[in-house]
């Protein structure tokens, strides 16, 4: 079946620096690419998403870029803060369902 | 407020005692799904439903049942729970092809 590869599995950055998480996928029919943030013990929450007719989308310190030709998309967090520490999941649509990446644990060092 | 409501939040039960975890959404979403989350294994789909009376197996359906008699409700049934079903469970809903809204989660312990 379709799958999504997410890298890295763990990312440690200094507070104030930028963080980038990348996902690659195989289903060329996918047209919706969300990112979720999950804090410890809490539910995953949608933080940003992009559709395939758009190459980039920004929301304050968070941005997502999509390269449909190369089949990869990335989450960019700038000026990282302690509250950005969480696990981040990417996903793609395939046959009307979301296929999930394995997650990236983002650690913000003070 | 638009939300997905799961109950209970925490549950400790004994092996073999049937239990139901309820899930209800008030957003008129067609799609609903159940996931389990175990340390280091991300989100694994148990069952999903594209609409009323339409359900399908996900990646890890063994030991679970679901039903979708009404659009808003999607209960998860464990007929004979076993310790390997100890996990954190999430219900989610969406419009078809859209982003998911997750419930708060149910932490289940089977002893």
Tab-separated table of C-alpha atoms in Angstrom:
chain	number	residue	atom	x	y	z
A	1	UNK	CA	0.000	0.000	0.000
A	2	UNK	CA	0.886	3.638	0.016
A	3	UNK	CA	3.314	4.867	2.615
A	4	UNK	CA	4.882	8.030	3.894
A	5	UNK	CA	8.481	8.274	5.059
A	6	UNK	CA	9.194	10.942	7.629
A	7	UNK	CA	12.647	12.179	8.659
A	8	UNK	CA	14.244	12.648	11.041
A	9	UNK	CA	12.706	10.548	13.788
A	10	UNK	CA	14.201	12.857	16.410
A	11	UNK	CA	15.305	16.455	15.973
A	12	UNK	CA	17.012	18.529	18.631
A	13	UNK	CA	17.462	22.263	18.006
A	14	UNK	CA	18.549	25.241	20.039
A	15	UNK	CA	15.770	27.574	21.098
A	16	UNK	CA	15.455	30.307	18.517
A	17	UNK	CA	16.836	28.212	15.663
A	18	UNK	CA	14.779	26.745	12.824
A	19	UNK	CA	13.540	23.178	12.503
A	20	UNK	CA	12.734	21.317	9.292
A	21	UNK	CA	10.952	17.975	9.023
A	22	UNK	CA	10.594	16.240	5.683
A	23	UNK	CA	8.165	13.645	4.344
A	24	UNK	CA	8.307	11.715	1.097
A	25	UNK	CA	5.460	9.735	-0.403
A	26	UNK	CA	4.691	7.435	-3.297
A	27	UNK	CA	1.028	8.056	-4.245
A	28	UNK	CA	1.046	10.627	-7.023
A	29	UNK	CA	-2.747	11.020	-6.681
A	30	UNK	CA	-2.431	12.502	-3.188
A	31	UNK	CA	-3.726	16.054	-3.078
A	32	UNK	CA	-3.913	16.949	0.614
A	33	UNK	CA	-0.932	17.175	2.964
A	34	UNK	CA	-1.581	18.006	6.626
A	35	UNK	CA	0.787	18.311	9.560
A	36	UNK	CA	-0.206	17.451	13.103
A	37	UNK	CA	1.385	18.291	16.433
A	38	UNK	CA	0.982	15.982	19.402
A	39	UNK	CA	2.074	17.039	22.859
A	40	UNK	CA	2.770	14.351	25.420
A	41	UNK	CA	-0.431	12.560	26.465
A	42	UNK	CA	-2.646	14.756	24.298
A	43	UNK	CA	-4.490	14.376	21.029
A	44	UNK	CA	-2.871	15.149	17.659
A	45	UNK	CA	-3.913	18.600	16.457
A	46	UNK	CA	-3.821	19.969	12.946
A	47	UNK	CA	-1.321	22.833	12.730
A	48	UNK	CA	-1.088	23.463	9.010
A	49	UNK	CA	-2.092	21.824	5.745
A	50	UNK	CA	-1.551	22.330	2.039
A	51	UNK	CA	-3.342	21.214	-1.084
A	52	UNK	CA	-1.606	20.172	-4.267
A	53	UNK	CA	-2.439	23.319	-6.187
A	54	UNK	CA	-0.254	25.341	-3.808
A	55	UNK	CA	3.545	25.158	-3.379
A	56	UNK	CA	3.910	26.884	-0.030
A	57	UNK	CA	1.753	28.019	2.841
A	58	UNK	CA	2.691	30.037	5.925
A	59	UNK	CA	1.062	30.648	9.257
A	60	UNK	CA	3.185	32.855	11.516
A	61	UNK	CA	6.283	30.793	12.454
A	62	UNK	CA	5.114	27.670	10.661
A	63	UNK	CA	5.309	26.948	6.943
A	64	UNK	CA	4.785	23.939	4.723
A	65	UNK	CA	6.354	23.497	1.288
A	66	UNK	CA	5.268	20.956	-1.295
A	67	UNK	CA	7.154	19.579	-4.278
A	68	UNK	CA	4.677	17.368	-6.148
A	69	UNK	CA	7.145	16.440	-8.856
A	70	UNK	CA	9.628	15.074	-6.349
A	71	UNK	CA	6.822	13.829	-4.053
A	72	UNK	CA	8.006	15.437	-0.876
A	73	UNK	CA	6.761	18.082	1.498
A	74	UNK	CA	8.321	19.719	4.512
A	75	UNK	CA	7.366	21.474	7.723
A	76	UNK	CA	9.418	24.527	8.655
A	77	UNK	CA	9.318	26.063	12.117
A	78	UNK	CA	11.252	29.291	12.598
A	79	UNK	CA	12.358	30.955	15.854
A	80	UNK	CA	11.603	27.805	17.798
A	81	UNK	CA	10.254	28.121	21.327
A	82	UNK	CA	9.978	25.655	24.234
A	83	UNK	CA	6.266	25.123	23.501
A	84	UNK	CA	7.207	23.745	20.073
A	85	UNK	CA	8.521	20.609	21.787
A	86	UNK	CA	6.213	17.792	20.672
A	87	UNK	CA	5.883	14.952	18.192
A	88	UNK	CA	4.992	16.068	14.672
A	89	UNK	CA	3.219	13.834	12.161
A	90	UNK	CA	2.845	14.359	8.452
A	91	UNK	CA	0.115	12.665	6.418
A	92	UNK	CA	-1.135	12.291	2.857
A	93	UNK	CA	-4.480	11.353	1.394
A	94	UNK	CA	-4.829	8.038	-0.413
A	95	UNK	CA	-8.220	6.647	-1.423
A	96	UNK	CA	-9.958	9.260	0.757
A	97	UNK	CA	-7.947	8.219	3.835
A	98	UNK	CA	-4.991	9.742	5.614
A	99	UNK	CA	-1.749	7.766	5.538
A	100	UNK	CA	0.536	8.802	8.390
A	101	UNK	CA	4.241	9.273	8.742
A	102	UNK	CA	5.918	7.682	11.752
A	103	UNK	CA	6.407	10.991	13.559
A	104	UNK	CA	9.297	13.273	14.512
A	105	UNK	CA	10.084	14.077	18.112
A	106	UNK	CA	11.171	17.721	18.222
A	107	UNK	CA	13.234	18.743	21.233
A	108	UNK	CA	13.911	22.437	21.872
A	109	UNK	CA	17.066	22.964	23.908
A	110	UNK	CA	17.139	26.048	26.159
B	1	UNK	CA	-18.310	23.929	19.821
B	2	UNK	CA	-17.215	21.546	17.047
B	3	UNK	CA	-15.667	18.507	18.635
B	4	UNK	CA	-15.149	14.779	18.831
B	5	UNK	CA	-16.123	13.373	22.217
B	6	UNK	CA	-14.664	10.119	23.491
B	7	UNK	CA	-15.617	8.310	26.650
B	8	UNK	CA	-14.230	7.202	28.955
B	9	UNK	CA	-10.876	9.033	29.177
B	10	UNK	CA	-9.364	6.322	31.355
B	11	UNK	CA	-10.383	2.719	31.782
B	12	UNK	CA	-8.873	-0.198	33.681
B	13	UNK	CA	-10.508	-3.531	33.033
B	14	UNK	CA	-9.833	-7.244	33.355
B	15	UNK	CA	-9.082	-9.735	30.616
B	16	UNK	CA	-12.203	-10.993	28.865
B	17	UNK	CA	-14.668	-8.409	30.130
B	18	UNK	CA	-16.427	-6.810	27.178
B	19	UNK	CA	-16.153	-3.047	26.912
B	20	UNK	CA	-17.230	-0.233	24.617
B	21	UNK	CA	-15.496	3.068	24.020
B	22	UNK	CA	-17.881	5.663	22.663
B	23	UNK	CA	-17.114	8.320	20.072
B	24	UNK	CA	-19.438	11.082	18.949
B	25	UNK	CA	-18.920	14.047	16.619
B	26	UNK	CA	-21.129	17.082	16.063
B	27	UNK	CA	-19.687	18.290	12.757
B	28	UNK	CA	-21.755	16.130	10.379
B	29	UNK	CA	-18.577	14.441	9.177
B	30	UNK	CA	-18.972	11.450	6.877
B	31	UNK	CA	-15.672	9.859	7.810
B	32	UNK	CA	-14.776	8.432	11.224
B	33	UNK	CA	-11.872	6.324	12.322
B	34	UNK	CA	-10.292	4.624	15.332
B	35	UNK	CA	-6.557	4.556	16.045
B	36	UNK	CA	-4.398	3.065	18.699
B	37	UNK	CA	-1.109	4.594	19.723
B	38	UNK	CA	1.644	2.674	21.439
B	39	UNK	CA	5.093	4.000	22.411
B	40	UNK	CA	7.363	4.151	19.393
B	41	UNK	CA	4.708	2.918	16.960
B	42	UNK	CA	2.892	6.089	15.933
B	43	UNK	CA	-0.787	5.982	14.962
B	44	UNK	CA	-2.162	2.663	13.765
B	45	UNK	CA	-5.621	2.521	12.283
B	46	UNK	CA	-8.034	-0.055	13.691
B	47	UNK	CA	-11.244	0.527	11.740
B	48	UNK	CA	-12.771	3.307	9.722
B	49	UNK	CA	-16.152	4.272	8.334
B	50	UNK	CA	-16.846	6.277	5.191
B	51	UNK	CA	-20.503	6.793	6.103
B	52	UNK	CA	-23.477	5.274	7.915
B	53	UNK	CA	-23.495	1.465	7.753
B	54	UNK	CA	-20.151	1.435	5.901
B	55	UNK	CA	-17.147	0.196	7.897
B	56	UNK	CA	-13.784	-1.247	6.883
B	57	UNK	CA	-10.757	-2.753	8.567
B	58	UNK	CA	-7.656	-0.702	9.084
B	59	UNK	CA	-4.168	-2.010	9.768
B	60	UNK	CA	-4.799	-3.644	13.159
B	61	UNK	CA	-8.471	-4.744	13.365
B	62	UNK	CA	-8.007	-8.060	15.234
B	63	UNK	CA	-9.864	-8.119	18.538
B	64	UNK	CA	-12.005	-5.078	17.779
B	65	UNK	CA	-15.468	-4.391	16.391
B	66	UNK	CA	-17.184	-1.177	15.334
B	67	UNK	CA	-20.601	-0.057	14.188
B	68	UNK	CA	-21.935	3.038	12.418
B	69	UNK	CA	-25.697	3.084	12.851
B	70	UNK	CA	-25.840	6.876	12.991
B	71	UNK	CA	-23.643	9.472	11.341
B	72	UNK	CA	-22.472	11.054	14.593
B	73	UNK	CA	-21.536	7.908	16.562
B	74	UNK	CA	-18.789	5.354	15.998
B	75	UNK	CA	-18.289	3.096	19.044
B	76	UNK	CA	-15.301	0.792	19.433
B	77	UNK	CA	-16.101	-2.592	20.956
B	78	UNK	CA	-13.645	-4.986	22.558
B	79	UNK	CA	-15.566	-8.259	22.959
B	80	UNK	CA	-12.858	-10.020	24.969
B	81	UNK	CA	-10.058	-7.601	25.849
B	82	UNK	CA	-6.548	-8.911	26.336
B	83	UNK	CA	-3.460	-7.261	27.874
B	84	UNK	CA	-1.966	-6.596	24.411
B	85	UNK	CA	-4.848	-4.195	23.807
B	86	UNK	CA	-3.557	-1.925	26.540
B	87	UNK	CA	-3.001	1.292	24.641
B	88	UNK	CA	-4.014	4.886	24.029
B	89	UNK	CA	-6.995	5.048	21.680
B	90	UNK	CA	-8.094	7.978	19.530
B	91	UNK	CA	-11.259	8.507	17.559
B	92	UNK	CA	-11.146	10.955	14.655
B	93	UNK	CA	-13.595	12.375	12.147
B	94	UNK	CA	-13.448	14.450	8.988
B	95	UNK	CA	-15.196	15.399	5.817
B	96	UNK	CA	-14.045	12.990	3.122
B	97	UNK	CA	-10.523	13.930	2.046
B	98	UNK	CA	-10.120	16.597	4.701
B	99	UNK	CA	-8.154	17.070	7.907
B	100	UNK	CA	-9.040	15.035	10.937
B	101	UNK	CA	-10.388	16.250	14.245
B	102	UNK	CA	-9.331	13.944	17.050
B	103	UNK	CA	-11.030	13.097	20.302
B	104	UNK	CA	-9.177	13.542	23.594
B	105	UNK	CA	-8.165	9.907	23.739
B	106	UNK	CA	-8.961	6.901	25.917
B	107	UNK	CA	-6.184	5.321	27.921
B	108	UNK	CA	-7.102	1.652	28.304
B	109	UNK	CA	-5.353	-0.781	30.619
B	110	UNK	CA	-6.272	-4.470	30.477
B	111	UNK	CA	-4.985	-6.532	33.398
